[in-house]
Every structure is written in C-alpha cells, then in structure tokens.
Amino acid sequence: MKKLLSLLTLSLIALSLTAQSSDLKEMIDQRADELEEQVIEWRRYFHENPELSNREFNTAKKIAEHLESLGLEVQTEIAHTGVVGILKGGKPGPVVALRADIDALPVIERTDVPFKSTVMGEYQGNEVGVMHACGHDTHIAILMGVAQILTEMKGDLKGTVKFIFQPAEEGAPKGEEGGAELMVKEGVLKNPDVDAIFGLHISDDTPVGEIEYRPKGIMASVNSFDIKVTGKQAHGSAPWGGIDPIVTSAQIINNIQTIVSRSMPLTRQAAVVTVGVINGGVRNNIIPEEVTMQGTIRALDEEMRQLIFKRLETVVQNTAESNGAVAELTINKGYPITYNDPELTAQMLSTLEETAGKENVKLINAITGAEDFSFFQNEIPGLYFFVGGKAPDREASGHHTPDFYIDESGLKLGVRAMANLVIDYMD
Ligand SMILES: [Zn+2]
Ligand SMILES: [Zn+2]
C-alpha cells in the first residue's frame, strides 16, 4: 500500500511537472498578447532613433534600463556597445542564450510611417541618413518582450537565460572590431557557459505568421579575396618582350569558373566564387606590369569552403606560372557559415511548429548572404530562423533599401517562438 501511495505521488509529481511546461507556454501566449502593444511601442522607439554599428550608445542604454528594471544581472559595453542580461531560473538546468542584433544602416528612410527616421549620422567620413533598414529594431523589441515574459516565470524556469543584445551585425566601421566575433572573443558564451543559442531575423518577404528554417547551412560563409598578378611591362606592339598580366588575369578568371562547376560536390550544397573587380593598364599600347582583382567566396558547407580555398590557390598560382607571371592570392577573414546544428534543429522543430502551426513552418533553400550569428554557432550548437514580417497588401522592397517595411503584427510570433524555445529546451 505504501509503495502504491509513493508511486501515486511520484506520478502526480510527474503529471504536475508536465503540466507545468504547457502551463508556462499558455502563460507565454497570454503575456505575448498583452505585451504586443508594448513591444510595438519599443520597436517604434528604436526605429525612430536608429544608430550605426558600434555606435549604438542610446540603444544600449535603453536596453540596459529595461533589463535592470526586470531585476536581471546586466553587463554593458561588451564588444563596445553590447548588452547582456542574465536570468537565473528557480530550478537547475542548462544555459540558453537568445540573441538580438541592434544596429542600423546608412540608409535614408523613404517610408511613410509616422515613426520614420530622420536621423543623420557619419559613416566612413560621409554624412548619411540612418535607418533600421534590416529590421534589427524589431529584434531588440522582441527580445525585450521575451526577457520580460521569462522573468515573470523565473521561479519555474529550469535553467539560466542569457539575453544577448549584439552590436555591429552589419559590420564594424573600417579599422574597428565588433559584432558577434568580438562578443565571443570577450567571453559572452562563458561564465555561465552557454549550452545552446537561438537567433531570429525578421523577413520583409515572408508572410506574417510564418517561420522559415533550414538545418545545417542556412546562410553562407563569406570571404573576400584579392589577387595581384605581376608580369613584365612591354610595348603593346611587341608583347614577346614582356609578360602580360592582362592575358594571365583573363585566364585566371576563366579557370576560377571551374572551381564550382568542376570541383564542388554540388548536390550537397551550393557555392559561389565571383570576381567583382579587375584593375590594370592605363593605355591601349602598353602592356602593364600589374593587374589586381577582388572577389567573394560563398559556401554553405565547411568542407566545400576549405576546398574552394585550396582550389583557388592552385588555379591562381598555376595559371600565373604557366604564363611566366607571378600571382599573389590573399583570402581575407570573413564570416563562417550560419550553420544550424542538425540535432538541435530536429529537437526544436516541434516547438516552432507548435508555436506557428505546422503548416506555417517552412523549410527553405539556403541563402548565399551571410550573418555573423555564425560566430556563436562556431562555438556552440545554435538555431537561426526567419520570422514573417510581410504585410499582405504591400510588395516587399527588400532589406537594406530606403522603402524597407515590416508589418508589426509579425512581431508577436517572434516573441512566442523565442520564449517557447527556451521552455522546451530546458525541458
Ligand atoms: Zn542587414
Ligand atoms: Zn539583418
């Protein structure tokens, strides 16, 4: 009898435990509803007061004030203007990080919204308009909302949440470090050590209510490269007296085309090698001494990325050598692949489906643009996904454009998705 009673108690405890996580999710839905107006108000504030990468001083101040008002442990000035809030749950468990990028772009806003930005700023010595033309204002507002909701259920949280507000996703100004890479360098994923990280991006081309995801590479790595081809200057009428870096460069560009088309396992993932700049020569009848080129490499698979680096070096060197010229190739440090850990993605997919409705969660093709959330995923398992912000009655004008527009009714799904991911991951 005693045994039966304790069994009964155990199963009752188990029952109340399982009820708890669904209770929490119900609470999240309710609070997301109630907070929607507030989240939109925050978004509008940041939209009207945008700041460029590594200059997010006021933005950081507002975020820190909110996190402090919630009673979180707050760290500021991480990677210049980054803010981190730490929420320790009432029960032991893993450490989950949620990331929002907070910077705006040098774009003059052309929308007709009442909270349109008229802010001017300085970018690389030029006076520019400043606009949240990528939607990072929505990311800040969403994460502030999530912080509030999860703080309210602090006692029931089985673990710790790190809210990471990250500056300079669009890239630090010339000569400065910044963004996710610098945050990682400054130890944002340590102490307490983060087990998993989630990040989202609002999309002006995805209908409100939808979520888009992809396991493994969802956004590409990016590396720019420089090539310098040195020959021997000669009169254009007597090329045999010199070594022609122009013909050599033409051959190099042609041969580079075979890297993707002949060496990549293309059924696995896409890859891109583009030459976008070529400079050489000053006059029709002079074979110059030197030609310089620049290009970009995009990959969605680390092995393929490394193979491109290797093949590029071989093609450039051997083509130059076959012409008697000398080539120098520099592959610059870029962003890693935004790589969604396949196990974590599989594990959390049901949360996204439960949150948005199964029919509203779509598997998308990879994108050859890049995102510095990848620096976090380079260290720990992470999941990055897109949330719909497309108004039904408006054509998407594209991120980074003066007409960039987000339907604010899409923000609530972002709040619910992030909060639910935390609850389910901790479970
Ligand atoms: Zn952007
Ligand atoms: Zn962005």
Short mmCIF file of C-alpha atoms and ligand atoms in Angstrom, two decimals:
data_model
loop_
_atom_site.label_atom_id
_atom_site.label_comp_id
_atom_site.label_asym_id
_atom_site.label_seq_id
_atom_site.Cartn_x
_atom_site.Cartn_y
_atom_site.Cartn_z
CA MET A 1 0.00 0.00 0.00
CA LYS A 2 2.80 2.33 0.98
CA LYS A 3 4.54 1.50 -2.27
CA LEU A 4 1.39 2.21 -4.21
CA LEU A 5 0.99 5.55 -2.46
CA SER A 6 4.51 6.65 -3.22
CA LEU A 7 4.06 5.52 -6.81
CA LEU A 8 0.92 7.60 -6.92
CA THR A 9 2.74 10.63 -5.50
CA LEU A 10 5.55 10.16 -8.00
CA SER A 11 3.18 10.04 -10.93
CA LEU A 12 1.31 13.04 -9.56
CA ILE A 13 4.57 14.95 -9.37
CA ALA A 14 5.40 13.87 -12.91
CA LEU A 15 1.96 14.97 -14.03
CA SER A 16 2.28 18.37 -12.42
CA LEU A 17 5.75 18.70 -13.97
CA THR A 18 4.49 18.07 -17.47
CA ALA A 19 1.51 20.28 -16.85
CA GLN A 20 3.91 22.97 -15.82
CA SER A 21 5.70 23.39 -19.12
CA SER A 22 2.40 23.56 -21.01
CA ASP A 23 1.13 25.97 -18.35
CA LEU A 24 4.17 28.12 -18.97
CA LYS A 25 3.53 28.09 -22.69
CA GLU A 26 -0.06 29.09 -22.14
CA MET A 27 1.18 31.92 -19.99
CA ILE A 28 3.63 32.93 -22.73
CA ASP A 29 0.79 33.13 -25.26
CA GLN A 30 -1.29 35.23 -22.91
CA ARG A 31 1.54 37.58 -21.96
CA ALA A 32 2.66 37.90 -25.60
CA ASP A 33 -0.86 39.07 -26.39
CA GLU A 34 -0.90 41.53 -23.53
CA LEU A 35 2.59 42.82 -24.27
CA GLU A 36 2.14 43.13 -28.04
CA GLU A 37 1.36 46.83 -27.94
CA GLN A 38 4.34 47.48 -25.68
CA VAL A 39 6.68 45.51 -27.96
CA ILE A 40 5.48 47.52 -30.95
CA GLU A 41 5.98 50.73 -28.99
CA TRP A 42 9.58 49.72 -28.22
CA ARG A 43 10.14 48.85 -31.85
CA ARG A 44 8.89 52.26 -32.95
CA TYR A 45 11.17 54.00 -30.47
CA PHE A 46 14.23 52.19 -31.81
CA HIS A 47 13.05 52.70 -35.38
CA GLU A 48 12.83 56.44 -34.86
CA ASN A 49 16.19 56.53 -33.06
CA PRO A 50 18.48 54.25 -35.09
CA GLU A 51 22.25 54.09 -34.51
CA LEU A 52 25.01 52.77 -36.74
CA SER A 53 27.24 49.77 -35.98
CA ASN A 54 29.47 50.20 -32.91
CA ARG A 55 27.69 53.48 -32.17
CA GLU A 56 24.57 52.02 -30.52
CA PHE A 57 25.06 54.07 -27.32
CA ASN A 58 21.49 55.22 -26.71
CA THR A 59 20.09 51.91 -27.92
CA ALA A 60 22.26 50.04 -25.42
CA LYS A 61 21.24 52.41 -22.64
CA LYS A 62 17.52 51.81 -23.29
CA ILE A 63 18.01 48.05 -23.40
CA ALA A 64 20.05 48.03 -20.18
CA GLU A 65 17.42 50.17 -18.42
CA HIS A 66 14.73 47.67 -19.33
CA LEU A 67 16.77 44.64 -18.25
CA GLU A 68 17.68 46.36 -14.98
CA SER A 69 14.03 47.22 -14.34
CA LEU A 70 13.33 43.48 -14.58
CA GLY A 71 15.97 42.84 -11.93
CA LEU A 72 18.31 40.91 -14.22
CA GLU A 73 22.06 40.82 -13.84
CA VAL A 74 23.13 43.24 -16.59
CA GLN A 75 26.50 43.56 -18.32
CA THR A 76 27.17 46.51 -20.64
CA GLU A 77 29.89 47.65 -23.04
CA ILE A 78 30.54 44.13 -24.28
CA ALA A 79 32.09 44.38 -27.75
CA HIS A 80 31.80 48.20 -27.40
CA THR A 81 28.03 48.64 -27.10
CA GLY A 82 26.68 45.16 -26.45
CA VAL A 83 24.34 44.42 -23.54
CA VAL A 84 23.79 41.08 -21.83
CA GLY A 85 21.09 40.25 -19.32
CA ILE A 86 21.30 37.10 -17.22
CA LEU A 87 18.16 35.50 -15.83
CA LYS A 88 18.72 32.70 -13.33
CA GLY A 89 15.73 30.42 -13.13
CA GLY A 90 14.43 28.99 -9.88
CA LYS A 91 15.41 25.44 -10.87
CA PRO A 92 18.68 23.97 -12.08
CA GLY A 93 19.18 23.35 -15.78
CA PRO A 94 21.04 24.36 -18.93
CA VAL A 95 22.11 27.83 -20.02
CA VAL A 96 20.27 29.09 -23.08
CA ALA A 97 21.25 32.23 -24.98
CA LEU A 98 18.92 34.34 -27.10
CA ARG A 99 20.47 36.86 -29.44
CA ALA A 100 19.19 40.07 -30.99
CA ASP A 101 21.32 42.32 -33.19
CA ILE A 102 20.79 46.02 -32.56
CA ASP A 103 22.49 48.13 -35.26
CA ALA A 104 21.03 50.23 -38.09
CA LEU A 105 22.32 51.10 -41.57
CA PRO A 106 23.48 54.18 -43.50
CA VAL A 107 20.24 54.48 -45.48
CA ILE A 108 17.90 57.47 -45.84
CA GLU A 109 14.40 56.27 -44.94
CA ARG A 110 11.68 56.83 -47.54
CA THR A 111 8.69 55.09 -45.94
CA ASP A 112 5.50 56.86 -44.91
CA VAL A 113 5.31 55.57 -41.34
CA PRO A 114 4.72 58.16 -38.59
CA PHE A 115 7.81 56.92 -36.70
CA LYS A 116 10.04 57.29 -39.76
CA SER A 117 13.71 58.01 -39.01
CA THR A 118 15.09 61.44 -39.83
CA VAL A 119 18.37 60.74 -38.04
CA MET A 120 21.62 61.69 -39.75
CA GLY A 121 24.97 60.18 -38.90
CA GLU A 122 28.52 59.80 -40.09
CA TYR A 123 29.74 56.77 -41.96
CA GLN A 124 33.31 56.49 -43.25
CA GLY A 125 33.68 60.25 -43.38
CA ASN A 126 30.37 60.90 -45.15
CA GLU A 127 27.17 62.34 -43.76
CA VAL A 128 24.46 59.72 -44.15
CA GLY A 129 20.88 59.03 -43.19
CA VAL A 130 20.47 56.33 -40.57
CA MET A 131 17.69 53.77 -40.76
CA HIS A 132 16.76 50.42 -39.28
CA ALA A 133 16.59 49.09 -42.84
CA CYS A 134 17.28 45.47 -41.87
CA GLY A 135 14.70 45.21 -39.09
CA HIS A 136 17.07 44.89 -36.14
CA ASP A 137 14.75 47.31 -34.30
CA THR A 138 12.16 44.52 -34.28
CA HIS A 139 14.75 42.06 -32.95
CA ILE A 140 15.52 44.35 -29.99
CA ALA A 141 11.83 44.83 -29.18
CA ILE A 142 11.08 41.10 -29.48
CA LEU A 143 13.92 40.14 -27.15
CA MET A 144 12.98 42.83 -24.62
CA GLY A 145 9.49 41.33 -24.60
CA VAL A 146 10.84 37.80 -24.19
CA ALA A 147 13.05 38.96 -21.31
CA GLN A 148 10.03 40.42 -19.56
CA ILE A 149 7.85 37.33 -20.03
CA LEU A 150 10.52 34.84 -18.97
CA THR A 151 11.42 36.97 -15.94
CA GLU A 152 7.80 36.81 -14.83
CA MET A 153 8.05 32.99 -14.76
CA LYS A 154 11.53 32.98 -13.28
CA GLY A 155 10.65 30.65 -10.40
CA ASP A 156 9.53 27.92 -12.80
CA LEU A 157 12.47 28.21 -15.22
CA LYS A 158 14.70 25.15 -15.27
CA GLY A 159 17.97 26.85 -16.07
CA THR A 160 19.54 30.17 -16.97
CA VAL A 161 18.80 32.51 -19.89
CA LYS A 162 21.35 34.89 -21.37
CA PHE A 163 19.82 37.71 -23.39
CA ILE A 164 22.48 38.87 -25.82
CA PHE A 165 21.94 42.25 -27.47
CA GLN A 166 24.65 42.35 -30.09
CA PRO A 167 26.04 45.43 -31.84
CA ALA A 168 27.51 45.76 -35.32
CA GLU A 169 25.96 42.79 -37.12
CA GLU A 170 26.19 44.78 -40.35
CA GLY A 171 29.94 45.06 -39.84
CA ALA A 172 32.11 47.31 -37.68
CA PRO A 173 33.41 50.52 -39.25
CA LYS A 174 36.76 50.22 -41.05
CA GLY A 175 39.61 49.58 -38.67
CA GLU A 176 37.37 48.54 -35.77
CA GLU A 177 36.46 45.16 -34.38
CA GLY A 178 32.90 44.38 -33.47
CA GLY A 179 29.82 42.22 -33.67
CA ALA A 180 29.36 38.60 -32.69
CA GLU A 181 33.02 37.77 -33.29
CA LEU A 182 34.17 40.33 -30.73
CA MET A 183 31.45 39.32 -28.27
CA VAL A 184 32.65 35.71 -28.45
CA LYS A 185 36.23 36.90 -28.03
CA GLU A 186 35.20 38.84 -24.93
CA GLY A 187 33.68 35.69 -23.47
CA VAL A 188 29.96 36.25 -23.91
CA LEU A 189 29.35 32.49 -24.20
CA LYS A 190 31.27 31.77 -20.98
CA ASN A 191 30.56 32.17 -17.30
CA PRO A 192 28.00 30.72 -17.18
CA ASP A 193 28.83 28.58 -20.22
CA VAL A 194 26.05 28.63 -22.80
CA ASP A 195 24.71 25.25 -23.99
CA ALA A 196 22.68 26.44 -26.98
CA ILE A 197 21.84 29.69 -28.72
CA PHE A 198 18.78 30.83 -30.67
CA GLY A 199 18.51 33.76 -33.05
CA LEU A 200 15.91 35.04 -35.47
CA HIS A 201 15.66 37.51 -38.31
CA ILE A 202 12.51 39.31 -39.32
CA SER A 203 11.86 38.95 -43.07
CA ASP A 204 10.05 41.53 -45.19
CA ASP A 205 9.44 38.85 -47.81
CA THR A 206 7.90 36.18 -45.56
CA PRO A 207 4.18 36.47 -44.75
CA VAL A 208 3.28 37.40 -41.18
CA GLY A 209 2.68 34.25 -39.15
CA GLU A 210 5.24 32.12 -40.95
CA ILE A 211 8.59 30.79 -39.80
CA GLU A 212 11.35 29.66 -42.19
CA TYR A 213 14.19 27.36 -41.22
CA ARG A 214 16.81 25.05 -42.62
CA PRO A 215 19.05 22.51 -40.89
CA LYS A 216 22.83 22.79 -41.48
CA GLY A 217 23.93 25.73 -43.65
CA ILE A 218 21.08 28.27 -43.82
CA MET A 219 23.25 31.26 -44.71
CA ALA A 220 26.61 31.20 -46.42
CA SER A 221 30.10 31.90 -45.21
CA VAL A 222 31.68 34.92 -46.84
CA ASN A 223 35.34 35.55 -47.62
CA SER A 224 36.59 38.27 -49.90
CA PHE A 225 39.83 37.67 -51.78
CA ASP A 226 42.47 39.78 -53.51
CA ILE A 227 44.67 38.68 -56.40
CA LYS A 228 47.72 40.56 -57.62
CA VAL A 229 49.21 39.38 -60.91
CA THR A 230 52.66 40.72 -61.72
CA GLY A 231 54.18 40.41 -65.22
CA LYS A 232 56.73 42.41 -67.14
CA GLN A 233 55.81 45.68 -68.79
CA ALA A 234 56.25 45.91 -72.55
CA HIS A 235 55.18 47.86 -75.62
CA GLY A 236 51.77 46.69 -76.76
CA SER A 237 53.13 46.20 -80.27
CA ALA A 238 55.79 43.74 -79.09
CA PRO A 239 54.23 41.54 -76.39
CA TRP A 240 57.00 38.93 -76.72
CA GLY A 241 59.28 41.34 -74.90
CA GLY A 242 57.18 41.20 -71.75
CA ILE A 243 54.91 39.03 -69.60
CA ASP A 244 51.27 40.02 -69.99
CA PRO A 245 49.36 40.17 -66.69
CA ILE A 246 46.12 41.07 -68.54
CA VAL A 247 46.00 37.84 -70.55
CA THR A 248 47.08 35.96 -67.43
CA SER A 249 44.26 37.54 -65.41
CA ALA A 250 41.72 36.68 -68.12
CA GLN A 251 42.84 33.04 -67.91
CA ILE A 252 42.71 33.12 -64.11
CA ILE A 253 39.13 34.43 -64.18
CA ASN A 254 38.12 31.74 -66.67
CA ASN A 255 39.81 28.98 -64.72
CA ILE A 256 38.20 30.13 -61.47
CA GLN A 257 34.84 29.28 -63.09
CA THR A 258 35.78 25.59 -62.98
CA ILE A 259 36.20 25.61 -59.19
CA VAL A 260 32.45 25.47 -58.53
CA SER A 261 31.41 23.81 -61.80
CA ARG A 262 34.05 21.03 -61.80
CA SER A 263 35.31 20.55 -58.23
CA MET A 264 32.35 21.04 -55.90
CA PRO A 265 30.00 18.23 -54.85
CA LEU A 266 27.06 20.35 -55.97
CA THR A 267 24.30 18.01 -54.92
CA ARG A 268 25.41 18.54 -51.32
CA GLN A 269 25.33 22.33 -51.19
CA ALA A 270 25.66 25.37 -53.42
CA ALA A 271 28.79 27.50 -53.58
CA VAL A 272 29.77 30.73 -55.31
CA VAL A 273 33.05 32.27 -56.44
CA THR A 274 32.66 35.71 -58.00
CA VAL A 275 35.30 38.10 -59.32
CA GLY A 276 33.85 41.57 -58.95
CA VAL A 277 36.81 43.90 -59.52
CA ILE A 278 39.59 43.93 -62.09
CA ASN A 279 42.07 46.76 -62.48
CA GLY A 280 45.02 47.03 -64.82
CA GLY A 281 46.53 49.13 -67.56
CA VAL A 282 46.48 52.82 -68.45
CA ARG A 283 46.90 52.99 -72.21
CA ASN A 284 45.95 50.95 -75.28
CA ASN A 285 49.51 50.20 -76.36
CA ILE A 286 51.18 49.47 -73.05
CA ILE A 287 51.16 46.01 -71.53
CA PRO A 288 51.12 46.89 -67.82
CA GLU A 289 53.24 45.37 -65.14
CA GLU A 290 50.42 44.55 -62.79
CA VAL A 291 46.73 43.64 -62.58
CA THR A 292 44.73 43.44 -59.37
CA MET A 293 41.42 41.65 -58.83
CA GLN A 294 38.92 41.24 -56.00
CA GLY A 295 36.21 38.70 -55.47
CA THR A 296 33.95 36.93 -52.99
CA ILE A 297 33.54 33.30 -51.93
CA ARG A 298 30.26 31.92 -50.54
CA ALA A 299 29.88 28.42 -49.12
CA LEU A 300 27.28 26.50 -47.10
CA ASP A 301 29.43 23.55 -46.15
CA GLU A 302 32.75 23.90 -44.31
CA GLU A 303 34.48 21.13 -46.25
CA MET A 304 33.48 22.72 -49.54
CA ARG A 305 34.62 26.09 -48.27
CA GLN A 306 38.08 24.73 -47.47
CA LEU A 307 38.20 23.00 -50.86
CA ILE A 308 37.42 26.30 -52.61
CA PHE A 309 40.29 27.99 -50.72
CA LYS A 310 42.65 25.22 -51.84
CA ARG A 311 41.49 25.12 -55.46
CA LEU A 312 41.62 28.91 -55.73
CA GLU A 313 45.25 28.92 -54.63
CA THR A 314 46.13 26.15 -57.11
CA VAL A 315 44.29 27.73 -60.04
CA VAL A 316 45.70 31.21 -59.42
CA GLN A 317 49.30 30.05 -58.88
CA ASN A 318 49.48 27.53 -61.70
CA THR A 319 47.75 29.73 -64.26
CA ALA A 320 50.14 32.56 -63.46
CA GLU A 321 53.11 30.23 -63.58
CA SER A 322 52.12 28.83 -66.96
CA ASN A 323 52.37 32.41 -68.28
CA GLY A 324 55.61 33.21 -66.52
CA ALA A 325 53.80 35.68 -64.29
CA VAL A 326 53.72 35.82 -60.50
CA ALA A 327 50.42 35.84 -58.60
CA GLU A 328 49.68 36.64 -55.02
CA LEU A 329 46.36 35.47 -53.57
CA THR A 330 45.01 36.74 -50.25
CA ILE A 331 41.85 35.18 -48.85
CA ASN A 332 40.55 37.57 -46.22
CA LYS A 333 38.97 36.60 -42.94
CA GLY A 334 35.19 36.68 -43.23
CA TYR A 335 32.09 35.24 -41.59
CA PRO A 336 31.64 31.49 -41.00
CA ILE A 337 28.65 29.54 -42.28
CA THR A 338 25.41 30.19 -40.38
CA TYR A 339 25.15 26.52 -39.55
CA ASN A 340 22.07 25.22 -37.81
CA ASP A 341 23.11 22.28 -35.69
CA PRO A 342 21.11 19.39 -37.22
CA GLU A 343 20.38 17.72 -33.88
CA LEU A 344 19.27 20.92 -32.19
CA THR A 345 17.17 21.85 -35.24
CA ALA A 346 15.46 18.46 -35.23
CA GLN A 347 14.91 18.72 -31.49
CA MET A 348 13.36 22.20 -31.63
CA LEU A 349 11.37 21.92 -34.86
CA SER A 350 8.27 20.73 -32.98
CA THR A 351 8.43 23.86 -30.80
CA LEU A 352 8.43 26.09 -33.87
CA GLU A 353 5.59 24.06 -35.40
CA GLU A 354 3.58 24.15 -32.21
CA THR A 355 4.11 27.91 -31.96
CA ALA A 356 3.32 28.94 -35.52
CA GLY A 357 1.17 25.99 -36.61
CA LYS A 358 2.75 23.16 -38.57
CA GLU A 359 1.61 24.50 -41.94
CA ASN A 360 3.30 27.83 -41.24
CA VAL A 361 6.79 26.45 -40.64
CA LYS A 362 8.61 26.14 -43.94
CA LEU A 363 11.84 24.51 -44.93
CA ILE A 364 13.65 26.99 -47.18
CA ASN A 365 16.54 26.92 -49.59
CA ALA A 366 19.82 28.19 -48.24
CA ILE A 367 20.65 31.85 -48.69
CA THR A 368 24.04 32.92 -50.06
CA GLY A 369 24.05 36.07 -47.95
CA ALA A 370 25.95 35.94 -44.65
CA GLU A 371 25.14 36.64 -40.99
CA ASP A 372 27.52 36.99 -38.05
CA PHE A 373 25.31 34.85 -35.78
CA SER A 374 27.61 32.21 -37.31
CA PHE A 375 30.37 33.18 -34.87
CA PHE A 376 28.20 31.96 -31.98
CA GLN A 377 27.35 28.77 -33.86
CA ASN A 378 31.05 28.23 -34.45
CA GLU A 379 31.40 27.73 -30.70
CA ILE A 380 28.16 26.07 -29.59
CA PRO A 381 25.05 24.49 -31.19
CA GLY A 382 22.71 27.17 -32.46
CA LEU A 383 19.48 27.59 -34.39
CA TYR A 384 18.76 30.60 -36.58
CA PHE A 385 15.44 31.11 -38.33
CA PHE A 386 13.31 33.70 -40.12
CA VAL A 387 10.06 35.21 -38.90
CA GLY A 388 7.49 36.71 -41.27
CA GLY A 389 7.06 40.48 -41.40
CA LYS A 390 5.47 40.89 -44.84
CA ALA A 391 2.27 42.87 -44.97
CA PRO A 392 -0.37 41.20 -47.15
CA ASP A 393 -1.11 44.44 -49.02
CA ARG A 394 2.47 45.56 -49.67
CA GLU A 395 5.23 44.49 -52.05
CA ALA A 396 8.45 43.71 -50.21
CA SER A 397 11.04 46.28 -51.19
CA GLY A 398 13.91 44.35 -49.69
CA HIS A 399 16.15 44.62 -46.66
CA HIS A 400 18.73 47.45 -46.75
CA THR A 401 16.51 49.61 -49.01
CA PRO A 402 15.01 53.06 -48.18
CA ASP A 403 11.48 51.60 -48.51
CA PHE A 404 12.08 48.64 -46.18
CA TYR A 405 8.84 47.97 -44.31
CA ILE A 406 7.81 45.47 -41.64
CA ASP A 407 4.25 44.57 -40.68
CA GLU A 408 4.41 44.83 -36.89
CA SER A 409 1.74 42.20 -36.34
CA GLY A 410 4.53 39.69 -37.14
CA LEU A 411 6.49 40.54 -34.00
CA LYS A 412 4.32 38.56 -31.60
CA LEU A 413 5.25 35.29 -33.26
CA GLY A 414 8.91 36.15 -32.72
CA VAL A 415 8.26 36.71 -29.01
CA ARG A 416 6.34 33.45 -28.62
CA ALA A 417 8.86 31.41 -30.63
CA MET A 418 11.88 32.60 -28.65
CA ALA A 419 10.17 32.15 -25.27
CA ASN A 420 8.83 28.70 -26.18
CA LEU A 421 12.24 27.58 -27.45
CA VAL A 422 13.69 28.38 -24.04
CA ILE A 423 10.98 26.49 -22.15
CA ASP A 424 11.20 23.42 -24.38
CA TYR A 425 14.98 23.37 -24.49
CA MET A 426 15.09 23.48 -20.71
CA ASP A 427 12.58 20.67 -20.55
ZN ZN B 1 21.30 43.50 -42.80
ZN ZN B 2 19.93 41.91 -40.52
#
